[in-house]
JSON list of C-alpha atoms in Angstrom, two decimals:
[
{"chain": "Z", "resi": 1, "resn": "PRO", "atom": "CA", "xyz": [0.00, 0.00, 0.00]},
{"chain": "Z", "resi": 2, "resn": "ASP", "atom": "CA", "xyz": [0.96, 3.64, -0.45]},
{"chain": "Z", "resi": 3, "resn": "TRP", "atom": "CA", "xyz": [1.72, 5.04, 3.01]},
{"chain": "Z", "resi": 4, "resn": "GLY", "atom": "CA", "xyz": [2.18, 8.57, 1.66]},
{"chain": "Z", "resi": 5, "resn": "ILE", "atom": "CA", "xyz": [4.11, 10.99, 3.85]},
{"chain": "Z", "resi": 6, "resn": "PHE", "atom": "CA", "xyz": [4.67, 8.27, 6.43]},
{"chain": "Z", "resi": 7, "resn": "GLU", "atom": "CA", "xyz": [7.10, 6.44, 4.14]},
{"chain": "Z", "resi": 8, "resn": "GLY", "atom": "CA", "xyz": [8.77, 9.61, 2.83]},
{"chain": "Z", "resi": 9, "resn": "ARG", "atom": "CA", "xyz": [11.63, 11.56, 4.35]},
{"chain": "Z", "resi": 10, "resn": "THR", "atom": "CA", "xyz": [9.36, 13.50, 6.72]},
{"chain": "Z", "resi": 11, "resn": "GLY", "atom": "CA", "xyz": [7.98, 10.38, 8.37]},
{"chain": "Z", "resi": 12, "resn": "SER", "atom": "CA", "xyz": [11.37, 8.70, 8.31]},
{"chain": "Z", "resi": 13, "resn": "LEU", "atom": "CA", "xyz": [13.11, 11.58, 10.09]},
{"chain": "Z", "resi": 14, "resn": "LEU", "atom": "CA", "xyz": [10.41, 11.80, 12.75]},
{"chain": "Z", "resi": 15, "resn": "HIS", "atom": "CA", "xyz": [11.86, 8.80, 14.60]},
{"chain": "Z", "resi": 16, "resn": "PRO", "atom": "CA", "xyz": [15.49, 10.01, 14.91]},
{"chain": "Z", "resi": 17, "resn": "VAL", "atom": "CA", "xyz": [14.44, 13.59, 15.76]},
{"chain": "Z", "resi": 18, "resn": "ILE", "atom": "CA", "xyz": [12.02, 12.53, 18.50]},
{"chain": "Z", "resi": 19, "resn": "MET", "atom": "CA", "xyz": [14.40, 9.91, 19.88]},
{"chain": "Z", "resi": 20, "resn": "GLY", "atom": "CA", "xyz": [17.24, 12.44, 19.97]},
{"chain": "Z", "resi": 21, "resn": "GLY", "atom": "CA", "xyz": [15.01, 14.74, 22.01]},
{"chain": "Z", "resi": 22, "resn": "THR", "atom": "CA", "xyz": [14.01, 11.80, 24.18]},
{"chain": "Z", "resi": 23, "resn": "PHE", "atom": "CA", "xyz": [17.67, 11.09, 24.96]},
{"chain": "Z", "resi": 24, "resn": "LEU", "atom": "CA", "xyz": [18.08, 14.68, 26.19]},
{"chain": "Z", "resi": 25, "resn": "LEU", "atom": "CA", "xyz": [14.88, 14.28, 28.22]},
{"chain": "Z", "resi": 26, "resn": "SER", "atom": "CA", "xyz": [16.33, 11.10, 29.70]},
{"chain": "Z", "resi": 27, "resn": "CYS", "atom": "CA", "xyz": [19.48, 12.99, 30.76]},
{"chain": "Z", "resi": 28, "resn": "SER", "atom": "CA", "xyz": [17.39, 15.75, 32.36]},
{"chain": "Z", "resi": 29, "resn": "ALA", "atom": "CA", "xyz": [15.21, 13.25, 34.24]},
{"chain": "Z", "resi": 30, "resn": "ALA", "atom": "CA", "xyz": [18.34, 11.46, 35.50]},
{"chain": "Z", "resi": 31, "resn": "VAL", "atom": "CA", "xyz": [19.87, 14.69, 36.82]},
{"chain": "Z", "resi": 32, "resn": "LYS", "atom": "CA", "xyz": [16.63, 15.59, 38.61]},
{"chain": "Z", "resi": 33, "resn": "GLY", "atom": "CA", "xyz": [16.35, 12.09, 40.01]},
{"chain": "Z", "resi": 34, "resn": "PHE", "atom": "CA", "xyz": [19.83, 12.15, 41.52]},
{"chain": "Z", "resi": 35, "resn": "GLN", "atom": "CA", "xyz": [19.25, 15.68, 42.85]},
{"chain": "Z", "resi": 36, "resn": "TYR", "atom": "CA", "xyz": [16.04, 14.52, 44.56]},
{"chain": "Z", "resi": 37, "resn": "ARG", "atom": "CA", "xyz": [17.87, 11.53, 46.01]},
{"chain": "Z", "resi": 38, "resn": "ARG", "atom": "CA", "xyz": [20.48, 13.94, 47.34]},
{"chain": "Z", "resi": 39, "resn": "GLN", "atom": "CA", "xyz": [17.75, 16.12, 48.86]},
{"chain": "Z", "resi": 40, "resn": "ARG", "atom": "CA", "xyz": [16.13, 13.12, 50.57]},
{"chain": "Z", "resi": 41, "resn": "THR", "atom": "CA", "xyz": [19.35, 11.77, 52.10]},
{"chain": "Z", "resi": 42, "resn": "MET", "atom": "CA", "xyz": [20.82, 15.07, 53.31]},
{"chain": "Z", "resi": 43, "resn": "GLY", "atom": "CA", "xyz": [18.79, 14.95, 56.53]},
{"chain": "Z", "resi": 44, "resn": "THR", "atom": "CA", "xyz": [20.77, 11.94, 57.76]},
{"chain": "Z", "resi": 45, "resn": "GLU", "atom": "CA", "xyz": [24.07, 13.66, 56.93]},
{"chain": "Z", "resi": 46, "resn": "ILE", "atom": "CA", "xyz": [23.00, 16.86, 58.72]},
{"chain": "Z", "resi": 47, "resn": "SER", "atom": "CA", "xyz": [21.84, 14.93, 61.80]},
{"chain": "Z", "resi": 48, "resn": "ALA", "atom": "CA", "xyz": [25.15, 13.04, 61.97]},
{"chain": "Z", "resi": 49, "resn": "LEU", "atom": "CA", "xyz": [27.10, 16.30, 61.89]},
{"chain": "Z", "resi": 50, "resn": "LYS", "atom": "CA", "xyz": [24.86, 17.91, 64.53]},
{"chain": "Z", "resi": 51, "resn": "SER", "atom": "CA", "xyz": [25.52, 14.97, 66.86]},
{"chain": "Z", "resi": 52, "resn": "THR", "atom": "CA", "xyz": [29.25, 15.85, 66.85]},
{"chain": "Z", "resi": 53, "resn": "LEU", "atom": "CA", "xyz": [28.67, 19.42, 68.05]},
{"chain": "Z", "resi": 54, "resn": "PRO", "atom": "CA", "xyz": [29.43, 20.16, 71.70]},
{"chain": "Z", "resi": 55, "resn": "SER", "atom": "CA", "xyz": [26.60, 21.13, 74.03]},
{"chain": "Z", "resi": 56, "resn": "LEU", "atom": "CA", "xyz": [25.49, 24.74, 73.54]},
{"chain": "Z", "resi": 57, "resn": "ASN", "atom": "CA", "xyz": [24.35, 25.00, 77.16]},
{"chain": "Z", "resi": 58, "resn": "GLY", "atom": "CA", "xyz": [20.94, 26.36, 76.23]},
{"chain": "Z", "resi": 59, "resn": "ALA", "atom": "CA", "xyz": [22.15, 28.84, 73.59]},
{"chain": "Z", "resi": 60, "resn": "SER", "atom": "CA", "xyz": [20.20, 28.96, 70.34]},
{"chain": "Z", "resi": 61, "resn": "THR", "atom": "CA", "xyz": [23.26, 29.06, 68.09]},
{"chain": "Z", "resi": 62, "resn": "LEU", "atom": "CA", "xyz": [26.94, 28.17, 68.23]},
{"chain": "Z", "resi": 63, "resn": "SER", "atom": "CA", "xyz": [27.88, 31.85, 67.98]},
{"chain": "Z", "resi": 64, "resn": "ALA", "atom": "CA", "xyz": [25.65, 32.66, 70.95]},
{"chain": "Z", "resi": 65, "resn": "ALA", "atom": "CA", "xyz": [27.18, 29.79, 72.95]},
{"chain": "Z", "resi": 66, "resn": "ILE", "atom": "CA", "xyz": [30.70, 31.09, 72.23]},
{"chain": "Z", "resi": 67, "resn": "ALA", "atom": "CA", "xyz": [29.66, 34.59, 73.30]},
{"chain": "Z", "resi": 68, "resn": "ASP", "atom": "CA", "xyz": [28.18, 33.24, 76.55]},
{"chain": "Z", "resi": 69, "resn": "ALA", "atom": "CA", "xyz": [31.35, 31.24, 77.27]},
{"chain": "Z", "resi": 70, "resn": "GLU", "atom": "CA", "xyz": [33.55, 34.26, 76.65]},
{"chain": "Z", "resi": 71, "resn": "ALA", "atom": "CA", "xyz": [31.30, 36.44, 78.81]},
{"chain": "Z", "resi": 72, "resn": "GLY", "atom": "CA", "xyz": [31.62, 33.88, 81.60]},
{"chain": "Z", "resi": 73, "resn": "GLU", "atom": "CA", "xyz": [35.38, 33.81, 81.10]},
{"chain": "Z", "resi": 74, "resn": "ASP", "atom": "CA", "xyz": [35.30, 30.08, 80.45]},
{"chain": "Z", "resi": 75, "resn": "SER", "atom": "CA", "xyz": [38.19, 29.95, 78.00]},
{"chain": "Z", "resi": 76, "resn": "ALA", "atom": "CA", "xyz": [38.26, 26.14, 77.78]},
{"chain": "Z", "resi": 77, "resn": "LEU", "atom": "CA", "xyz": [34.59, 25.94, 76.79]},
{"chain": "Z", "resi": 78, "resn": "ALA", "atom": "CA", "xyz": [34.99, 28.86, 74.38]},
{"chain": "Z", "resi": 79, "resn": "ALA", "atom": "CA", "xyz": [37.92, 27.10, 72.70]},
{"chain": "Z", "resi": 80, "resn": "GLN", "atom": "CA", "xyz": [35.92, 23.86, 72.46]},
{"chain": "Z", "resi": 81, "resn": "LEU", "atom": "CA", "xyz": [33.00, 25.70, 70.88]},
{"chain": "Z", "resi": 82, "resn": "ARG", "atom": "CA", "xyz": [35.23, 27.61, 68.45]},
{"chain": "Z", "resi": 83, "resn": "ALA", "atom": "CA", "xyz": [36.74, 24.28, 67.32]},
{"chain": "Z", "resi": 84, "resn": "ALA", "atom": "CA", "xyz": [33.23, 23.27, 66.23]},
{"chain": "Z", "resi": 85, "resn": "ILE", "atom": "CA", "xyz": [32.83, 26.27, 63.90]},
{"chain": "Z", "resi": 86, "resn": "PRO", "atom": "CA", "xyz": [33.96, 24.31, 60.76]},
{"chain": "Z", "resi": 87, "resn": "ILE", "atom": "CA", "xyz": [31.34, 21.64, 61.54]},
{"chain": "Z", "resi": 88, "resn": "GLN", "atom": "CA", "xyz": [28.66, 24.29, 61.98]},
{"chain": "Z", "resi": 89, "resn": "ASN", "atom": "CA", "xyz": [29.69, 25.90, 58.69]},
{"chain": "Z", "resi": 90, "resn": "GLU", "atom": "CA", "xyz": [29.35, 22.52, 56.97]},
{"chain": "Z", "resi": 91, "resn": "ILE", "atom": "CA", "xyz": [25.90, 22.05, 58.51]},
{"chain": "Z", "resi": 92, "resn": "ASP", "atom": "CA", "xyz": [24.82, 25.52, 57.39]},
{"chain": "Z", "resi": 93, "resn": "ALA", "atom": "CA", "xyz": [26.02, 24.82, 53.84]},
{"chain": "Z", "resi": 94, "resn": "LEU", "atom": "CA", "xyz": [24.10, 21.52, 53.73]},
{"chain": "Z", "resi": 95, "resn": "VAL", "atom": "CA", "xyz": [20.93, 23.16, 55.07]},
{"chain": "Z", "resi": 96, "resn": "ALA", "atom": "CA", "xyz": [21.19, 25.90, 52.43]},
{"chain": "Z", "resi": 97, "resn": "GLU", "atom": "CA", "xyz": [21.78, 23.31, 49.69]},
{"chain": "Z", "resi": 98, "resn": "ARG", "atom": "CA", "xyz": [18.78, 21.25, 50.82]},
{"chain": "Z", "resi": 99, "resn": "LYS", "atom": "CA", "xyz": [16.60, 24.38, 50.88]},
{"chain": "Z", "resi": 100, "resn": "GLU", "atom": "CA", "xyz": [17.69, 25.26, 47.33]},
{"chain": "Z", "resi": 101, "resn": "LEU", "atom": "CA", "xyz": [17.01, 21.73, 46.07]},
{"chain": "Z", "resi": 102, "resn": "SER", "atom": "CA", "xyz": [13.62, 21.70, 47.79]},
{"chain": "Z", "resi": 103, "resn": "SER", "atom": "CA", "xyz": [12.63, 24.90, 45.99]},
{"chain": "Z", "resi": 104, "resn": "LYS", "atom": "CA", "xyz": [13.05, 23.18, 42.60]},
{"chain": "Z", "resi": 105, "resn": "ASN", "atom": "CA", "xyz": [10.15, 20.75, 43.12]},
{"chain": "Z", "resi": 106, "resn": "LEU", "atom": "CA", "xyz": [12.44, 17.93, 41.97]},
{"chain": "Z", "resi": 107, "resn": "ARG", "atom": "CA", "xyz": [10.18, 15.02, 42.89]},
{"chain": "Z", "resi": 108, "resn": "ASP", "atom": "CA", "xyz": [7.25, 16.11, 40.74]},
{"chain": "Z", "resi": 109, "resn": "SER", "atom": "CA", "xyz": [9.50, 17.30, 37.92]},
{"chain": "Z", "resi": 110, "resn": "HIS", "atom": "CA", "xyz": [11.39, 13.98, 37.85]},
{"chain": "Z", "resi": 111, "resn": "PHE", "atom": "CA", "xyz": [8.12, 12.03, 37.86]},
{"chain": "Z", "resi": 112, "resn": "SER", "atom": "CA", "xyz": [6.62, 14.13, 35.05]},
{"chain": "Z", "resi": 113, "resn": "GLN", "atom": "CA", "xyz": [9.71, 13.85, 32.86]},
{"chain": "Z", "resi": 114, "resn": "GLY", "atom": "CA", "xyz": [9.94, 10.12, 33.53]},
{"chain": "Z", "resi": 115, "resn": "ALA", "atom": "CA", "xyz": [6.30, 9.59, 32.54]},
{"chain": "Z", "resi": 116, "resn": "LEU", "atom": "CA", "xyz": [6.78, 11.62, 29.35]},
{"chain": "Z", "resi": 117, "resn": "LEU", "atom": "CA", "xyz": [9.97, 9.68, 28.58]},
{"chain": "Z", "resi": 118, "resn": "ALA", "atom": "CA", "xyz": [8.19, 6.34, 28.96]},
{"chain": "Z", "resi": 119, "resn": "PHE", "atom": "CA", "xyz": [5.35, 7.46, 26.68]},
{"chain": "Z", "resi": 120, "resn": "LEU", "atom": "CA", "xyz": [7.37, 9.09, 23.90]},
{"chain": "Z", "resi": 121, "resn": "GLY", "atom": "CA", "xyz": [10.16, 6.54, 24.04]},
{"chain": "Z", "resi": 122, "resn": "THR", "atom": "CA", "xyz": [7.81, 3.56, 23.79]},
{"chain": "Z", "resi": 123, "resn": "ALA", "atom": "CA", "xyz": [5.62, 5.17, 21.12]},
{"chain": "Z", "resi": 124, "resn": "PHE", "atom": "CA", "xyz": [8.52, 6.06, 18.85]},
{"chain": "Z", "resi": 125, "resn": "ALA", "atom": "CA", "xyz": [10.39, 2.83, 19.52]},
{"chain": "Z", "resi": 126, "resn": "ILE", "atom": "CA", "xyz": [7.34, 1.24, 17.86]},
{"chain": "Z", "resi": 127, "resn": "GLU", "atom": "CA", "xyz": [7.01, 3.96, 15.21]},
{"chain": "Z", "resi": 128, "resn": "GLY", "atom": "CA", "xyz": [10.56, 3.38, 13.97]},
{"chain": "Z", "resi": 129, "resn": "PRO", "atom": "CA", "xyz": [10.10, -0.26, 12.90]},
{"chain": "Z", "resi": 130, "resn": "LEU", "atom": "CA", "xyz": [6.65, 0.57, 11.47]},
{"chain": "Z", "resi": 131, "resn": "ASN", "atom": "CA", "xyz": [8.19, 3.29, 9.33]},
{"chain": "Z", "resi": 132, "resn": "THR", "atom": "CA", "xyz": [10.92, 0.91, 8.16]},
{"chain": "Z", "resi": 133, "resn": "TYR", "atom": "CA", "xyz": [8.31, -1.66, 7.20]},
{"chain": "Z", "resi": 134, "resn": "ALA", "atom": "CA", "xyz": [6.27, 0.98, 5.36]},
{"chain": "Z", "resi": 135, "resn": "ARG", "atom": "CA", "xyz": [9.33, 2.00, 3.32]},
{"chain": "Z", "resi": 136, "resn": "ALA", "atom": "CA", "xyz": [11.02, -1.34, 2.74]},
{"chain": "Z", "resi": 137, "resn": "GLY", "atom": "CA", "xyz": [8.28, -3.92, 3.22]},
{"chain": "Z", "resi": 138, "resn": "LYS", "atom": "CA", "xyz": [10.38, -5.72, 5.82]},
{"chain": "Z", "resi": 139, "resn": "LEU", "atom": "CA", "xyz": [12.40, -5.19, 8.99]},
{"chain": "Z", "resi": 140, "resn": "PHE", "atom": "CA", "xyz": [16.17, -5.40, 9.37]},
{"chain": "Z", "resi": 141, "resn": "PRO", "atom": "CA", "xyz": [17.01, -7.14, 12.68]},
{"chain": "Z", "resi": 142, "resn": "GLY", "atom": "CA", "xyz": [20.27, -5.90, 14.10]},
{"chain": "Z", "resi": 143, "resn": "PRO", "atom": "CA", "xyz": [21.92, -4.11, 17.05]},
{"chain": "Z", "resi": 144, "resn": "HIS", "atom": "CA", "xyz": [19.82, -0.95, 16.67]},
{"chain": "Z", "resi": 145, "resn": "LEU", "atom": "CA", "xyz": [16.52, -2.82, 16.72]},
{"chain": "Z", "resi": 146, "resn": "TYR", "atom": "CA", "xyz": [17.53, -5.10, 19.59]},
{"chain": "Z", "resi": 147, "resn": "ALA", "atom": "CA", "xyz": [18.85, -2.16, 21.64]},
{"chain": "Z", "resi": 148, "resn": "GLY", "atom": "CA", "xyz": [15.55, -0.33, 21.16]},
{"chain": "Z", "resi": 149, "resn": "ALA", "atom": "CA", "xyz": [13.57, -3.33, 22.36]},
{"chain": "Z", "resi": 150, "resn": "GLY", "atom": "CA", "xyz": [15.84, -3.72, 25.37]},
{"chain": "Z", "resi": 151, "resn": "LEU", "atom": "CA", "xyz": [15.52, -0.04, 26.18]},
{"chain": "Z", "resi": 152, "resn": "VAL", "atom": "CA", "xyz": [11.71, -0.25, 26.26]},
{"chain": "Z", "resi": 153, "resn": "VAL", "atom": "CA", "xyz": [11.97, -3.21, 28.66]},
{"chain": "Z", "resi": 154, "resn": "LEU", "atom": "CA", "xyz": [14.26, -1.20, 30.97]},
{"chain": "Z", "resi": 155, "resn": "TRP", "atom": "CA", "xyz": [11.88, 1.78, 30.91]},
{"chain": "Z", "resi": 156, "resn": "ALA", "atom": "CA", "xyz": [9.02, -0.54, 31.83]},
{"chain": "Z", "resi": 157, "resn": "ALA", "atom": "CA", "xyz": [11.06, -2.07, 34.68]},
{"chain": "Z", "resi": 158, "resn": "ALA", "atom": "CA", "xyz": [11.95, 1.39, 36.03]},
{"chain": "Z", "resi": 159, "resn": "ALA", "atom": "CA", "xyz": [8.31, 2.51, 35.90]},
{"chain": "Z", "resi": 160, "resn": "ALA", "atom": "CA", "xyz": [7.13, -0.71, 37.57]},
{"chain": "Z", "resi": 161, "resn": "CYS", "atom": "CA", "xyz": [9.33, 0.08, 40.60]},
{"chain": "Z", "resi": 162, "resn": "VAL", "atom": "CA", "xyz": [7.63, 3.41, 41.33]},
{"chain": "Z", "resi": 163, "resn": "PRO", "atom": "CA", "xyz": [4.72, 2.13, 43.51]},
{"chain": "Z", "resi": 164, "resn": "ALA", "atom": "CA", "xyz": [7.13, 0.24, 45.76]},
{"chain": "Z", "resi": 165, "resn": "MET", "atom": "CA", "xyz": [9.51, 3.23, 45.85]},
{"chain": "Z", "resi": 166, "resn": "GLN", "atom": "CA", "xyz": [6.66, 5.44, 47.08]},
{"chain": "Z", "resi": 167, "resn": "LYS", "atom": "CA", "xyz": [6.30, 3.05, 50.03]},
{"chain": "Z", "resi": 168, "resn": "GLY", "atom": "CA", "xyz": [9.98, 3.44, 50.88]},
{"chain": "Z", "resi": 169, "resn": "ASN", "atom": "CA", "xyz": [11.29, 0.20, 49.37]},
{"chain": "Z", "resi": 170, "resn": "ASP", "atom": "CA", "xyz": [15.04, 0.69, 48.90]},
{"chain": "Z", "resi": 171, "resn": "THR", "atom": "CA", "xyz": [15.42, -2.45, 46.77]},
{"chain": "Z", "resi": 172, "resn": "ALA", "atom": "CA", "xyz": [12.90, -1.09, 44.27]},
{"chain": "Z", "resi": 173, "resn": "ARG", "atom": "CA", "xyz": [14.72, 2.25, 44.31]},
{"chain": "Z", "resi": 174, "resn": "SER", "atom": "CA", "xyz": [18.03, 0.54, 43.53]},
{"chain": "Z", "resi": 175, "resn": "ILE", "atom": "CA", "xyz": [16.45, -1.43, 40.67]},
{"chain": "Z", "resi": 176, "resn": "HIS", "atom": "CA", "xyz": [14.87, 1.79, 39.35]},
{"chain": "Z", "resi": 177, "resn": "ILE", "atom": "CA", "xyz": [18.23, 3.56, 39.33]},
{"chain": "Z", "resi": 178, "resn": "ALA", "atom": "CA", "xyz": [20.06, 0.58, 37.81]},
{"chain": "Z", "resi": 179, "resn": "ALA", "atom": "CA", "xyz": [17.45, 0.19, 35.04]},
{"chain": "Z", "resi": 180, "resn": "ASN", "atom": "CA", "xyz": [17.62, 3.86, 34.13]},
{"chain": "Z", "resi": 181, "resn": "VAL", "atom": "CA", "xyz": [21.42, 4.10, 34.22]},
{"chain": "Z", "resi": 182, "resn": "SER", "atom": "CA", "xyz": [21.66, 0.96, 32.07]},
{"chain": "Z", "resi": 183, "resn": "GLY", "atom": "CA", "xyz": [19.00, 2.39, 29.78]},
{"chain": "Z", "resi": 184, "resn": "MET", "atom": "CA", "xyz": [20.96, 5.60, 29.26]},
{"chain": "Z", "resi": 185, "resn": "GLY", "atom": "CA", "xyz": [24.02, 3.57, 28.33]},
{"chain": "Z", "resi": 186, "resn": "ILE", "atom": "CA", "xyz": [22.05, 1.51, 25.81]},
{"chain": "Z", "resi": 187, "resn": "PHE", "atom": "CA", "xyz": [20.38, 4.69, 24.53]},
{"chain": "Z", "resi": 188, "resn": "ALA", "atom": "CA", "xyz": [23.74, 6.35, 23.87]},
{"chain": "Z", "resi": 189, "resn": "TRP", "atom": "CA", "xyz": [24.98, 3.23, 22.07]},
{"chain": "Z", "resi": 190, "resn": "GLN", "atom": "CA", "xyz": [21.72, 3.06, 20.10]},
{"chain": "Z", "resi": 191, "resn": "ILE", "atom": "CA", "xyz": [22.32, 6.58, 18.81]},
{"chain": "Z", "resi": 192, "resn": "LEU", "atom": "CA", "xyz": [25.69, 5.43, 17.48]},
{"chain": "Z", "resi": 193, "resn": "THR", "atom": "CA", "xyz": [24.17, 2.39, 15.78]},
{"chain": "Z", "resi": 194, "resn": "GLY", "atom": "CA", "xyz": [21.37, 4.53, 14.38]},
{"chain": "Z", "resi": 195, "resn": "TRP", "atom": "CA", "xyz": [23.64, 7.12, 12.74]},
{"chain": "Z", "resi": 196, "resn": "PRO", "atom": "CA", "xyz": [24.53, 5.02, 9.65]},
{"chain": "Z", "resi": 197, "resn": "ILE", "atom": "CA", "xyz": [20.84, 4.07, 9.34]},
{"chain": "Z", "resi": 198, "resn": "LEU", "atom": "CA", "xyz": [19.90, 7.75, 9.37]},
{"chain": "Z", "resi": 199, "resn": "GLN", "atom": "CA", "xyz": [22.42, 8.51, 6.63]},
{"chain": "Z", "resi": 200, "resn": "LYS", "atom": "CA", "xyz": [21.00, 5.72, 4.49]},
{"chain": "Z", "resi": 201, "resn": "VAL", "atom": "CA", "xyz": [17.43, 6.93, 5.06]},
{"chain": "Z", "resi": 202, "resn": "VAL", "atom": "CA", "xyz": [18.37, 10.45, 3.95]},
{"chain": "Z", "resi": 203, "resn": "GLN", "atom": "CA", "xyz": [20.05, 9.01, 0.88]},
{"chain": "Z", "resi": 204, "resn": "LEU", "atom": "CA", "xyz": [17.15, 6.78, -0.16]},
{"chain": "Z", "resi": 205, "resn": "THR", "atom": "CA", "xyz": [14.12, 8.92, 0.67]},
{"chain": "Z", "resi": 206, "resn": "LYS", "atom": "CA", "xyz": [12.64, 12.08, -0.82]},
{"chain": "Z", "resi": 207, "resn": "TRP", "atom": "CA", "xyz": [10.60, 14.95, 0.61]},
{"chain": "Z", "resi": 208, "resn": "PRO", "atom": "CA", "xyz": [7.97, 15.05, 1.86]}
]
C-alpha cells in the first residue's frame, strides 16, 4: 500500500528527531532524580554532623554559645566551641543546599519527565520499525533494533518500581536507578548504531 508521507523523508526523520530529544529528556530526568535523592538523604548527613557538636548550654546558636562562654570567662569551653565552627559551617552549607534543592520541586519534575519519557520513548520505539516496514516492506534485525527493544523493557522495569519506591522500598529504588542508568548507556549506544541508518534513510528517501 501507499503510506504517503509516512514512508517519505518527513515520516522517516520523525523517529530520529524525537528519539534524539528523548535522549536529552532522559538525561534531564536522570539529573533531577539524583538531585532529589540527594535532597532526601541530606537529613541523615546533617543529623550526623549535629551529633558531633558540643553542648550549647541552652544557647540557640553556636555563635551565641561562644559569646556566653567568653562572657563567663570560660576559655576552655569557648575554645571547644570555636573548634566546632567548621562543623557548623558545613551544617549551614548543607541546610542551604537542601533548601535550594527543595525549591526546585524535583520530585514532581522527575516524575513528570519520567512519565513523558516512557510514553514518547515507547511510542517512537514502535514507530521506527513501522516506518521501516512501510518504506522497505520488511524489517532489518540488528543491534539498533535489539537495543531499542531492550531499552523499552528497561523503561518498563523502572516505571514498575515506582509504587514500591513510594512506600519506601530501597530495593525497588536501587532497581529503578540501575534500570535507568543501564538504559541511558544503551540509549547512547543506540544513537551510534542509528547514525549510519539515518544517513541511508536520507540518501534513499525524498521529501515530503
